[in-house]
Coordinates of N, CA and C in Angstrom, one line a residue:
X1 N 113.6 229.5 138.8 CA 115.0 229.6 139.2 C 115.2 229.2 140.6
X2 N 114.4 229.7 141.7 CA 114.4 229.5 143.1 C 114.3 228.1 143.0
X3 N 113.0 227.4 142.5 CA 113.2 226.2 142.6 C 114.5 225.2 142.1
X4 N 114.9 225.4 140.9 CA 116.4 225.2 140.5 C 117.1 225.1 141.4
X5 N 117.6 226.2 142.2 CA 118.5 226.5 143.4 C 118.0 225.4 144.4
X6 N 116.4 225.3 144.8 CA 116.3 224.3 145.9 C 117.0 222.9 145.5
X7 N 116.3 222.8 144.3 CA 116.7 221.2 143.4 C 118.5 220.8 143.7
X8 N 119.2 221.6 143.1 CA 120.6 221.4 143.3 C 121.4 221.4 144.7
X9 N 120.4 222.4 145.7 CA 120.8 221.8 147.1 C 120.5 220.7 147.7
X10 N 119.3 220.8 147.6 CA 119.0 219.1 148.0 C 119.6 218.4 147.6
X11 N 120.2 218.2 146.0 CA 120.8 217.2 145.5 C 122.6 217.3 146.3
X12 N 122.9 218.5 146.3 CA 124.1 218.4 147.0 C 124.4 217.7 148.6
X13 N 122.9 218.5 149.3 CA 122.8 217.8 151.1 C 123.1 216.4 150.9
X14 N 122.1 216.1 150.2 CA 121.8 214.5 149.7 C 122.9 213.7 149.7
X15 N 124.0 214.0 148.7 CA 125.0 213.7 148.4 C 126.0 213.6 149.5
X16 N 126.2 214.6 150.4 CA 127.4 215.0 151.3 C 126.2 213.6 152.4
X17 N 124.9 213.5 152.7 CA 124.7 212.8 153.9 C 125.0 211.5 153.7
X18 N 125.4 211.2 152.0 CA 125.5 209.7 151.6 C 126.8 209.5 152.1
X19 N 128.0 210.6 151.5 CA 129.0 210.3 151.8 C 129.7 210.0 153.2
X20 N 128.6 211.1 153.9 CA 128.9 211.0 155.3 C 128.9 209.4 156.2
X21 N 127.2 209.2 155.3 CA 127.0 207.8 156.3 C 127.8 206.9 155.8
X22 N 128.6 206.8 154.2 CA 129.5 205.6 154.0 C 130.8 205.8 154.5
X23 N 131.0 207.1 155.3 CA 132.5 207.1 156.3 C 132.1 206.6 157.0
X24 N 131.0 206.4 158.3 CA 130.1 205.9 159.2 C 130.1 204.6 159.0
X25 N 129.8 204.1 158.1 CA 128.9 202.4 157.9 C 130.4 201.4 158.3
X26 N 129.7 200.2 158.4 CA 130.9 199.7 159.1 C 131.4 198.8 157.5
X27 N 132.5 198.4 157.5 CA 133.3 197.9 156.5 C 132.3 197.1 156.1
X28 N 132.6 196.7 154.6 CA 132.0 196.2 153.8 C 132.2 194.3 154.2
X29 N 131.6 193.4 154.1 CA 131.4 191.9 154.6 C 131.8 190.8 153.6
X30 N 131.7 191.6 152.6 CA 132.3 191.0 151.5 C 133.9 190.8 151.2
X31 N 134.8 191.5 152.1 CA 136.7 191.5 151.9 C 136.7 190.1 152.3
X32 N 137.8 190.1 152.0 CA 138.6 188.7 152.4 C 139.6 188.9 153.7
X33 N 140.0 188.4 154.6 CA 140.7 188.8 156.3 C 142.2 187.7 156.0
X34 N 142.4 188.7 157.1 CA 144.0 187.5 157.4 C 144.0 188.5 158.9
X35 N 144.0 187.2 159.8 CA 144.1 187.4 161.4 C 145.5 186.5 161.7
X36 N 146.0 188.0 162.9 CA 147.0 187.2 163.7 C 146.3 186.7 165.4
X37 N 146.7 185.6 166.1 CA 146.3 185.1 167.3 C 147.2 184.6 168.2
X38 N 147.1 184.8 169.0 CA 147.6 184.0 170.5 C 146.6 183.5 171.7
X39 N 146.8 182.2 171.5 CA 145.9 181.2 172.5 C 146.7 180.2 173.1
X40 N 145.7 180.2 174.4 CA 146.7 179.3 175.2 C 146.0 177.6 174.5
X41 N 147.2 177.2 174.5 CA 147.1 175.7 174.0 C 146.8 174.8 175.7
X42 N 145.7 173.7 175.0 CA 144.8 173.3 176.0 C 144.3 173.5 177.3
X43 N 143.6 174.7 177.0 CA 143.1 175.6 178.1 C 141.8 175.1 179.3
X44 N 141.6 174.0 179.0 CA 140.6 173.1 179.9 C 139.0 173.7 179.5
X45 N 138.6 174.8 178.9 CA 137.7 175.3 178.2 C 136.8 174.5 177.0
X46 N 135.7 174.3 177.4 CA 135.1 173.3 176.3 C 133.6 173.5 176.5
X47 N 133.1 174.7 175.8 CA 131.7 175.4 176.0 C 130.5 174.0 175.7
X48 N 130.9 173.6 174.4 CA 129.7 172.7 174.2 C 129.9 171.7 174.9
X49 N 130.4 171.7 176.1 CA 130.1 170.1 177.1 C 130.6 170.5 178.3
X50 N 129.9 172.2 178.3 CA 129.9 172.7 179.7 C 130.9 172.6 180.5
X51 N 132.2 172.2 180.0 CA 133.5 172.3 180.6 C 134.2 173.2 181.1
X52 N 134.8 173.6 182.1 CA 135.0 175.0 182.4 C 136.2 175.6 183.8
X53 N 137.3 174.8 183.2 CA 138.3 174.2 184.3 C 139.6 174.6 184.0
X54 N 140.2 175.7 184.8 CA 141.6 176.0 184.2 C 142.3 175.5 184.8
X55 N 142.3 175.0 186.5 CA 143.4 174.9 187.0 C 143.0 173.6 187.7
X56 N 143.9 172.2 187.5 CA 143.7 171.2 188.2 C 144.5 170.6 189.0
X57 N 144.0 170.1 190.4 CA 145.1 169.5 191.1 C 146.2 169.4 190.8
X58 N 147.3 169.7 191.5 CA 148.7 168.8 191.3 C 148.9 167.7 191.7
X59 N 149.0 167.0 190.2 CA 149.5 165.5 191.3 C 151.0 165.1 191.6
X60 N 151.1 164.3 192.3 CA 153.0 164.4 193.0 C 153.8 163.9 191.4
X61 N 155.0 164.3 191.6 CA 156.2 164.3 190.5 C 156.3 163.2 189.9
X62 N 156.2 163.0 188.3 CA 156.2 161.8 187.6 C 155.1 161.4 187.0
X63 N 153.8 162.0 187.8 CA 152.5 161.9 187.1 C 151.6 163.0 186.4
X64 N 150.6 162.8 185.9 CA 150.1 163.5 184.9 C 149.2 163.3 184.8
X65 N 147.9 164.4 183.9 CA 146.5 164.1 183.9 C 146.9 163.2 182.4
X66 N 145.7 162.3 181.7 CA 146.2 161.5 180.6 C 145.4 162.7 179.8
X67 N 145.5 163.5 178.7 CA 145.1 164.5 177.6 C 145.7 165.9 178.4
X68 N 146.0 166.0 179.4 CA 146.4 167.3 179.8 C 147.9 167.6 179.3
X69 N 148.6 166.6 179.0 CA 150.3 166.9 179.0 C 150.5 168.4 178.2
X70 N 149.9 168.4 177.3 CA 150.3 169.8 176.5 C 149.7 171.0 177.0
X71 N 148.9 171.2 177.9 CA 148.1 172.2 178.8 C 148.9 173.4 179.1
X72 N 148.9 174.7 179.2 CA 149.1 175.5 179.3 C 149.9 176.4 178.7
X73 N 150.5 175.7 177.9 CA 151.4 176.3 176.7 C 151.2 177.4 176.1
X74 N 151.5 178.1 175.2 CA 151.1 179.1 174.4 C 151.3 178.7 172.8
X75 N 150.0 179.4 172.1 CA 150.2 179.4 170.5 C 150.2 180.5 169.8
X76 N 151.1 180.4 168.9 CA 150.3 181.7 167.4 C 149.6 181.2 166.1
X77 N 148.3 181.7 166.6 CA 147.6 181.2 165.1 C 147.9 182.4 164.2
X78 N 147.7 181.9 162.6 CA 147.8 182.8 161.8 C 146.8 182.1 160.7
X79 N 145.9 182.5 160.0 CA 144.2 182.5 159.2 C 144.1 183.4 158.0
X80 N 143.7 183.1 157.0 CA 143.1 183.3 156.3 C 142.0 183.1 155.6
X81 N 140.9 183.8 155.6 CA 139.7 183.9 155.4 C 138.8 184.5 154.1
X82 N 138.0 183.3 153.2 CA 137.9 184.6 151.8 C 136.8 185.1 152.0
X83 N 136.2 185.8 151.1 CA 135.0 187.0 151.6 C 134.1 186.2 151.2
X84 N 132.7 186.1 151.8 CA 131.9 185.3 151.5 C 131.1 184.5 150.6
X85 N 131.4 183.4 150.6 CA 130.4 182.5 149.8 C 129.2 182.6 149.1
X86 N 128.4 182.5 147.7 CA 127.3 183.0 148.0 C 126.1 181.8 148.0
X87 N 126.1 181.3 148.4 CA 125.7 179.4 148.7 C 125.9 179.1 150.2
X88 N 124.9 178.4 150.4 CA 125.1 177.6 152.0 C 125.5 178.8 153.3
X89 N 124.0 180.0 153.2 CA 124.3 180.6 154.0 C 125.5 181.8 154.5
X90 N 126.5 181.6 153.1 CA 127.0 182.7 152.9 C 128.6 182.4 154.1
X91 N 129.1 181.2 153.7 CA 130.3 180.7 154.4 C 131.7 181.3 154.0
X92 N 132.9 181.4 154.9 CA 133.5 182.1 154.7 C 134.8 180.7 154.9
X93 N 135.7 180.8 153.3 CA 136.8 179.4 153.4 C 137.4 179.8 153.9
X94 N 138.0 179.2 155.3 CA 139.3 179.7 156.1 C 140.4 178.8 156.1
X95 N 141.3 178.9 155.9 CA 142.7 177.9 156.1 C 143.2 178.9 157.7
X96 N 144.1 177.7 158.8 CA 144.4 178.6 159.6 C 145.8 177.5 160.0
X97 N 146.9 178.2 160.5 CA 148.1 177.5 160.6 C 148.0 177.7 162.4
X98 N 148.2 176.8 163.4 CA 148.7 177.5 164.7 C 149.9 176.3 165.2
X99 N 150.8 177.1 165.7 CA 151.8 176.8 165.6 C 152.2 176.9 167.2
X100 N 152.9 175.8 167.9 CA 152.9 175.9 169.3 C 154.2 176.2 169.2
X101 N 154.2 177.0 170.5 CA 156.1 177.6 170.8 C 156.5 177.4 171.7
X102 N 155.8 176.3 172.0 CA 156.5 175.1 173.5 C 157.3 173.7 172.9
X103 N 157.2 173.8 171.5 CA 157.5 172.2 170.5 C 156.0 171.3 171.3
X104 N 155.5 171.7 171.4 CA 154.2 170.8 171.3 C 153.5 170.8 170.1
X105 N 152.3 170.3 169.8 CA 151.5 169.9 169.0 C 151.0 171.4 168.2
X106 N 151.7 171.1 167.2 CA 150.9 172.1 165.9 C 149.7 171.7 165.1
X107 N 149.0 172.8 164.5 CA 147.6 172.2 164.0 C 147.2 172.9 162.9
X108 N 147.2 172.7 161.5 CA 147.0 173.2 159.9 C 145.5 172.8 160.0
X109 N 144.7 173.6 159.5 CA 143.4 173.5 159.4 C 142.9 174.2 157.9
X110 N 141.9 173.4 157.5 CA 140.9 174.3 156.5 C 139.1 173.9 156.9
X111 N 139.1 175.0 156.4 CA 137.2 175.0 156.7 C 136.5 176.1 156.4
X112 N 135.1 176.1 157.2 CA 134.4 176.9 156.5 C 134.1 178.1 157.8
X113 N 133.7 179.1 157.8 CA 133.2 180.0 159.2 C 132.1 180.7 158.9
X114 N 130.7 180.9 159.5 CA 130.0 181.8 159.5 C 129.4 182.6 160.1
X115 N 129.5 183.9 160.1 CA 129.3 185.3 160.6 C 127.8 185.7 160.6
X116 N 127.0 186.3 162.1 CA 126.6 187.0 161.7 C 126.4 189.1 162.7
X117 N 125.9 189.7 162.0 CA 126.6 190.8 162.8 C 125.5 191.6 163.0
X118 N 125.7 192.6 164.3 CA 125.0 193.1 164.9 C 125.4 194.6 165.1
X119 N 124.4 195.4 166.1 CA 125.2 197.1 166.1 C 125.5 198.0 165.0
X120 N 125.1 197.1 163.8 CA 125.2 197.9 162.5 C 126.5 197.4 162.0
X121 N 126.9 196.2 162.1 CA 128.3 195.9 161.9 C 129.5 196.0 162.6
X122 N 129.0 196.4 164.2 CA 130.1 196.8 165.1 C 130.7 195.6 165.6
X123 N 129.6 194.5 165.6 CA 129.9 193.3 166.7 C 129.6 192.2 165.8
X124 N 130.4 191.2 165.8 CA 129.6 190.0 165.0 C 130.0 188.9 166.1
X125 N 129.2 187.4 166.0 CA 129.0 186.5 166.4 C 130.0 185.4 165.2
X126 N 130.6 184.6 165.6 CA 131.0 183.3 164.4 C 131.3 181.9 164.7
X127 N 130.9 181.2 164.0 CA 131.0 179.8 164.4 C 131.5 178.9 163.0
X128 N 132.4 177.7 163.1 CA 133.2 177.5 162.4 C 133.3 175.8 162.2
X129 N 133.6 175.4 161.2 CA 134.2 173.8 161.3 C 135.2 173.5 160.0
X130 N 136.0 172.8 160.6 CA 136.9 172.5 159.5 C 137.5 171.1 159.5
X131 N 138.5 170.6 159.1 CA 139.1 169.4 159.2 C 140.8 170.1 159.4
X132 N 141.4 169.0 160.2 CA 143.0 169.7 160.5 C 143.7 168.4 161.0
X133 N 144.7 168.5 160.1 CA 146.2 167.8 160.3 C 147.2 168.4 161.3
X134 N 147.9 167.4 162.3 CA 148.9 167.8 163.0 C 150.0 167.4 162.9
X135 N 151.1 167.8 163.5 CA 152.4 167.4 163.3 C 153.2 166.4 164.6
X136 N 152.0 166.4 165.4 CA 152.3 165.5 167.0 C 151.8 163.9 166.8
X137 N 151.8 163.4 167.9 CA 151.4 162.1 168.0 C 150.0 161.7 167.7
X138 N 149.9 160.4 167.0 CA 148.6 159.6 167.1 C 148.8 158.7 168.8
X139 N 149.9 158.4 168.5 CA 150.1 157.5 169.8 C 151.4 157.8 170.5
X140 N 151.9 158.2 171.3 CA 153.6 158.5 172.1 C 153.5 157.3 172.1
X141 N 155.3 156.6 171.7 CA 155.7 155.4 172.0 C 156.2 155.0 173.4
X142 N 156.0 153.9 173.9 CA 155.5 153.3 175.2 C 156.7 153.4 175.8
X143 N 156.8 154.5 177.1 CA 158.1 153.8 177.7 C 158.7 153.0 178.3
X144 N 157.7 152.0 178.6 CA 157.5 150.9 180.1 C 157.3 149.1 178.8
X145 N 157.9 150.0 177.4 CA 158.3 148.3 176.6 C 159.1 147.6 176.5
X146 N 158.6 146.2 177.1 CA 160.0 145.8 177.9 C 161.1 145.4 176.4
X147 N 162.2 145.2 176.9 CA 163.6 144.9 176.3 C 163.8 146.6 175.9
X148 N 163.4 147.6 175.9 CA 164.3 148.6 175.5 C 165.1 149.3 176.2
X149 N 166.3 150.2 176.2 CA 167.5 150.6 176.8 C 167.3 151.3 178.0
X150 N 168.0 151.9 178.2 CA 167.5 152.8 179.7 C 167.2 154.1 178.8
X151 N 168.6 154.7 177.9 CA 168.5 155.8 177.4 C 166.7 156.0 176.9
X152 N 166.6 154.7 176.3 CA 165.8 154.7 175.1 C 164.2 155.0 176.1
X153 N 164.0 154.2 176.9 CA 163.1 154.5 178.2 C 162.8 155.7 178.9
X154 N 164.3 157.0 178.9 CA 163.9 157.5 179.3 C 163.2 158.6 178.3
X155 N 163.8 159.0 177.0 CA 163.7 159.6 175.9 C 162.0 158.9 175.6
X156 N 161.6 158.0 175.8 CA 160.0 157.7 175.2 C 159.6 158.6 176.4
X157 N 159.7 158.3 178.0 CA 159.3 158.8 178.8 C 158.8 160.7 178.7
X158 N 159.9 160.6 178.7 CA 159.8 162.7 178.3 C 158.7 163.2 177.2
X159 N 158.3 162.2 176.1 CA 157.5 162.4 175.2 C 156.6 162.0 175.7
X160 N 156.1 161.3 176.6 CA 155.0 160.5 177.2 C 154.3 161.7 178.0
X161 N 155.4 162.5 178.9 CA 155.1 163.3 179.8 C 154.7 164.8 179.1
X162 N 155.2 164.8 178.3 CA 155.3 166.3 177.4 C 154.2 166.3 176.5
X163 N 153.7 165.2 175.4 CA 153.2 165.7 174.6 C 151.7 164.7 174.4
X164 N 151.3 164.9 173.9 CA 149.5 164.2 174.3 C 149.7 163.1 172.9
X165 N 148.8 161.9 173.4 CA 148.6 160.9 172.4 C 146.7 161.3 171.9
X166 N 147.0 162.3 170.6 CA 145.4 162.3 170.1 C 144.8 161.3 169.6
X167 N 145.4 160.1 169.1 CA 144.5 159.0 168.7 C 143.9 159.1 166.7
X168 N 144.7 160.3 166.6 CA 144.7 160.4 164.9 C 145.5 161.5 164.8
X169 N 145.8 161.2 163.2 CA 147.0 162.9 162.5 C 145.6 163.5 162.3
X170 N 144.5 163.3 161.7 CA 143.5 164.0 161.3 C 142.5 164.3 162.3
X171 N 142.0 165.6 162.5 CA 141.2 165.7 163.5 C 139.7 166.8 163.1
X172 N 138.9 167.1 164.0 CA 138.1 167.9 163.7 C 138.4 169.4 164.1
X173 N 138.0 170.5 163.7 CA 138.1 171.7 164.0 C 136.8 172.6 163.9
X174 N 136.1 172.6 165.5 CA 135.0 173.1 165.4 C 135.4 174.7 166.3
X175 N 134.7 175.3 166.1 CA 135.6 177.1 166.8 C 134.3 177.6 166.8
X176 N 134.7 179.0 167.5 CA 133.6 179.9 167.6 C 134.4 181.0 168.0
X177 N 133.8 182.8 168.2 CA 134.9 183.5 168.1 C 133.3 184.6 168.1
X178 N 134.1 186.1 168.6 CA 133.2 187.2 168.9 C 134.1 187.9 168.4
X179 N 133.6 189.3 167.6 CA 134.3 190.1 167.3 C 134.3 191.0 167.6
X180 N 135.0 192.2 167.1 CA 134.2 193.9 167.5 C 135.1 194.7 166.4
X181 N 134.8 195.6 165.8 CA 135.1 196.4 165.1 C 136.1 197.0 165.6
X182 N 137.0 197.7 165.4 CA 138.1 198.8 165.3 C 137.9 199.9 164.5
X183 N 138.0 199.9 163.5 CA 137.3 200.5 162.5 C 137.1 200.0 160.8
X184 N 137.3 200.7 160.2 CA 136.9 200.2 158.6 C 137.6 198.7 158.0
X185 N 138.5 198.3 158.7 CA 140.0 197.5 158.4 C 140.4 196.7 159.9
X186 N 140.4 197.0 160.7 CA 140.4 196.1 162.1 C 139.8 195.5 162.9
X187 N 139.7 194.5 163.5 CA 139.0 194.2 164.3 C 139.9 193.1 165.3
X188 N 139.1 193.0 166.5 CA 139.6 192.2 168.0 C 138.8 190.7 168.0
X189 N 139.4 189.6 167.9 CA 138.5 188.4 168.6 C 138.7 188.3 169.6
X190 N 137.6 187.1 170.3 CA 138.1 186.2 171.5 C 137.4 185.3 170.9
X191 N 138.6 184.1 170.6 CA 138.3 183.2 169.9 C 138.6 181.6 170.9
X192 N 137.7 180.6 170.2 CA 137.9 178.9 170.6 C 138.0 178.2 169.9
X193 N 139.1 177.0 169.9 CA 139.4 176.6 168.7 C 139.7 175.1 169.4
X194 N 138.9 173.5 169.2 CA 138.5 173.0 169.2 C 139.2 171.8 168.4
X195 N 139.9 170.7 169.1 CA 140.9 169.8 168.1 C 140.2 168.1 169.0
X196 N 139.3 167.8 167.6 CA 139.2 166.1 168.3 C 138.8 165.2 167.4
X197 N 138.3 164.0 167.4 CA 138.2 163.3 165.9 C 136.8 162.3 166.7
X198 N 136.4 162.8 167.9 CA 134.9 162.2 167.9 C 135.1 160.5 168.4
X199 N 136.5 159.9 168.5 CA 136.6 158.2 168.4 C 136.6 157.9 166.7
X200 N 136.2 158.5 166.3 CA 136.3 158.0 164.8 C 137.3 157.1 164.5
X201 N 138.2 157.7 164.6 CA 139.7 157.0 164.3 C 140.3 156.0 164.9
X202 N 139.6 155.9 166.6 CA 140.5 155.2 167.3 C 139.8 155.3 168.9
X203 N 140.1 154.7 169.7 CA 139.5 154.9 170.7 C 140.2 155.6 171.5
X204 N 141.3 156.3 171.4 CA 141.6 157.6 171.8 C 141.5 159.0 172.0
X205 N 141.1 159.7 172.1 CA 140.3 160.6 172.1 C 140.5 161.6 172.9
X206 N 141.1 162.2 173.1 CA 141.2 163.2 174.8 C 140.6 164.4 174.1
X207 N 141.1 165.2 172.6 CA 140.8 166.4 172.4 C 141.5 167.2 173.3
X208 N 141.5 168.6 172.4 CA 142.4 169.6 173.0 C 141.6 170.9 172.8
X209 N 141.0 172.1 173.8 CA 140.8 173.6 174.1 C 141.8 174.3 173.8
X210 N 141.6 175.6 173.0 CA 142.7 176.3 173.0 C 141.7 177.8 172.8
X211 N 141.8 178.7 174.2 CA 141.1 180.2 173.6 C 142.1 181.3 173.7
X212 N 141.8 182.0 173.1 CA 142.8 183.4 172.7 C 142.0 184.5 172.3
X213 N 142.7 185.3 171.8 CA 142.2 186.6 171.0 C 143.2 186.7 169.6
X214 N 142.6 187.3 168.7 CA 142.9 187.8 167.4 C 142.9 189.4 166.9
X215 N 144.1 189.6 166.2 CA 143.5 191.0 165.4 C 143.4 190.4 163.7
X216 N 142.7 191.2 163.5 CA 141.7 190.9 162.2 C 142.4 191.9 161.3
X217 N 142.7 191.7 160.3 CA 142.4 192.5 159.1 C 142.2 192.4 157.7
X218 N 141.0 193.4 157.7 CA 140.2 193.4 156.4 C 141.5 193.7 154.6
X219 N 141.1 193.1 154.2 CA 142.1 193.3 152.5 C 141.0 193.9 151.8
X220 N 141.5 194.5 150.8 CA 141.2 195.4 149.7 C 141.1 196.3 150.1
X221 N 140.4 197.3 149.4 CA 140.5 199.2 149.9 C 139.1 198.8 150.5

């Protein structure tokens, strides 16, 4: 009988330490996310080619760096992410929409991201690639072509000065991003998010930096 009595406690400790540690454990890796973001659009930031420049000269009135026109702006990204893959390292398909709120250059993306985490699931590391369409220029049309108007001259001009010529609608989307837990359902990034097409397309090329942070949230129970 004593032993009985031991048997069913143990079985009960047991039980209450399981439940305990799955209030404890950090959320499950397998949900699917939808993050909201705010990054500054082309932030002079560009880790893999050791780039690391926020603030550049001013040059006198009328001129401009040539890829910088859209620089400093602000974005809201908004992402969606499915819960992992079980192939190729366990990738996560993300679509992400960011949308600039200067009327600069917006950027639709899909692709893949993969996670991995540390601290028992407090902290994860992630790195990303996708392909992404914009809604801005391959090329700003020329303001200095001769026979056109004055109006018409100046109106190319303003677009010349305002908005960047990428050299394709299609571009690349390579990112990277750190995380941290909140708890069971939240989480904080500081995210990079990476818009260029390599020359592929054209021999234009400037590419665009954009870093921010994210809040994360996990779906399902």
């Amino acid at each position: 009988m004593i032993r009985l009595e031991k048997g069913v406690l143990g079985a009960v400790l047991a039980l209450a330490s399981t439940t305990a540690m799955a209030q404890e454990a950090p959320p499950s890796r397998e949900a699917a996310e939808v993050a909201l973001g705010v990054l500054r659009h082309g932030a002079n930031f560009h880790p893999l080619a050791g780039k690391l420049i926020f603030d550049l000269p001013e040059l006198p009135a009328g001129q401009i760096y040539e890829g910088e026109e859209e620089n400093g702006t602000v974005d809201v990204q908004i992402a969606y992410r499915t819960a992992p893959l079980r192939i190729l390292l366990k990738p996560r398909l993300t679509v992400k929409a960011q949308i600039s709120t200067a009327g600069r250059t917006s950027f639709f993306s899909a692709g893949a991201e993969w996670r991995q985490h540390i601290l028992r699931g407090r902290v994860y590391g992630q790195v990303g690639i996708g392909a992404t369409i914009i809604d801005g220029y391959s090329f700003t049309p020329d303001p200095f072509q001769p026979g056109i108007s004055n109006d018409e001259a100046w109106r190319r001009y303003d677009i010349y000065r305002r908005r960047t010529s990428f050299g394709s609608k299609i571009l690349f989307n390579p990112n990277a991003s750190i995380g941290v837990r909140l708890d069971r359902r939240w989480a904080v990034e500081l995210a990079w998010e990476h818009f260029s097409h390599r020359q592929i397309f054209s021999d234009t090329n400037p590419g665009i930096d954009n870093v921010g942070i994210r809040i994360v949230r996990r779906l399902g129970r």
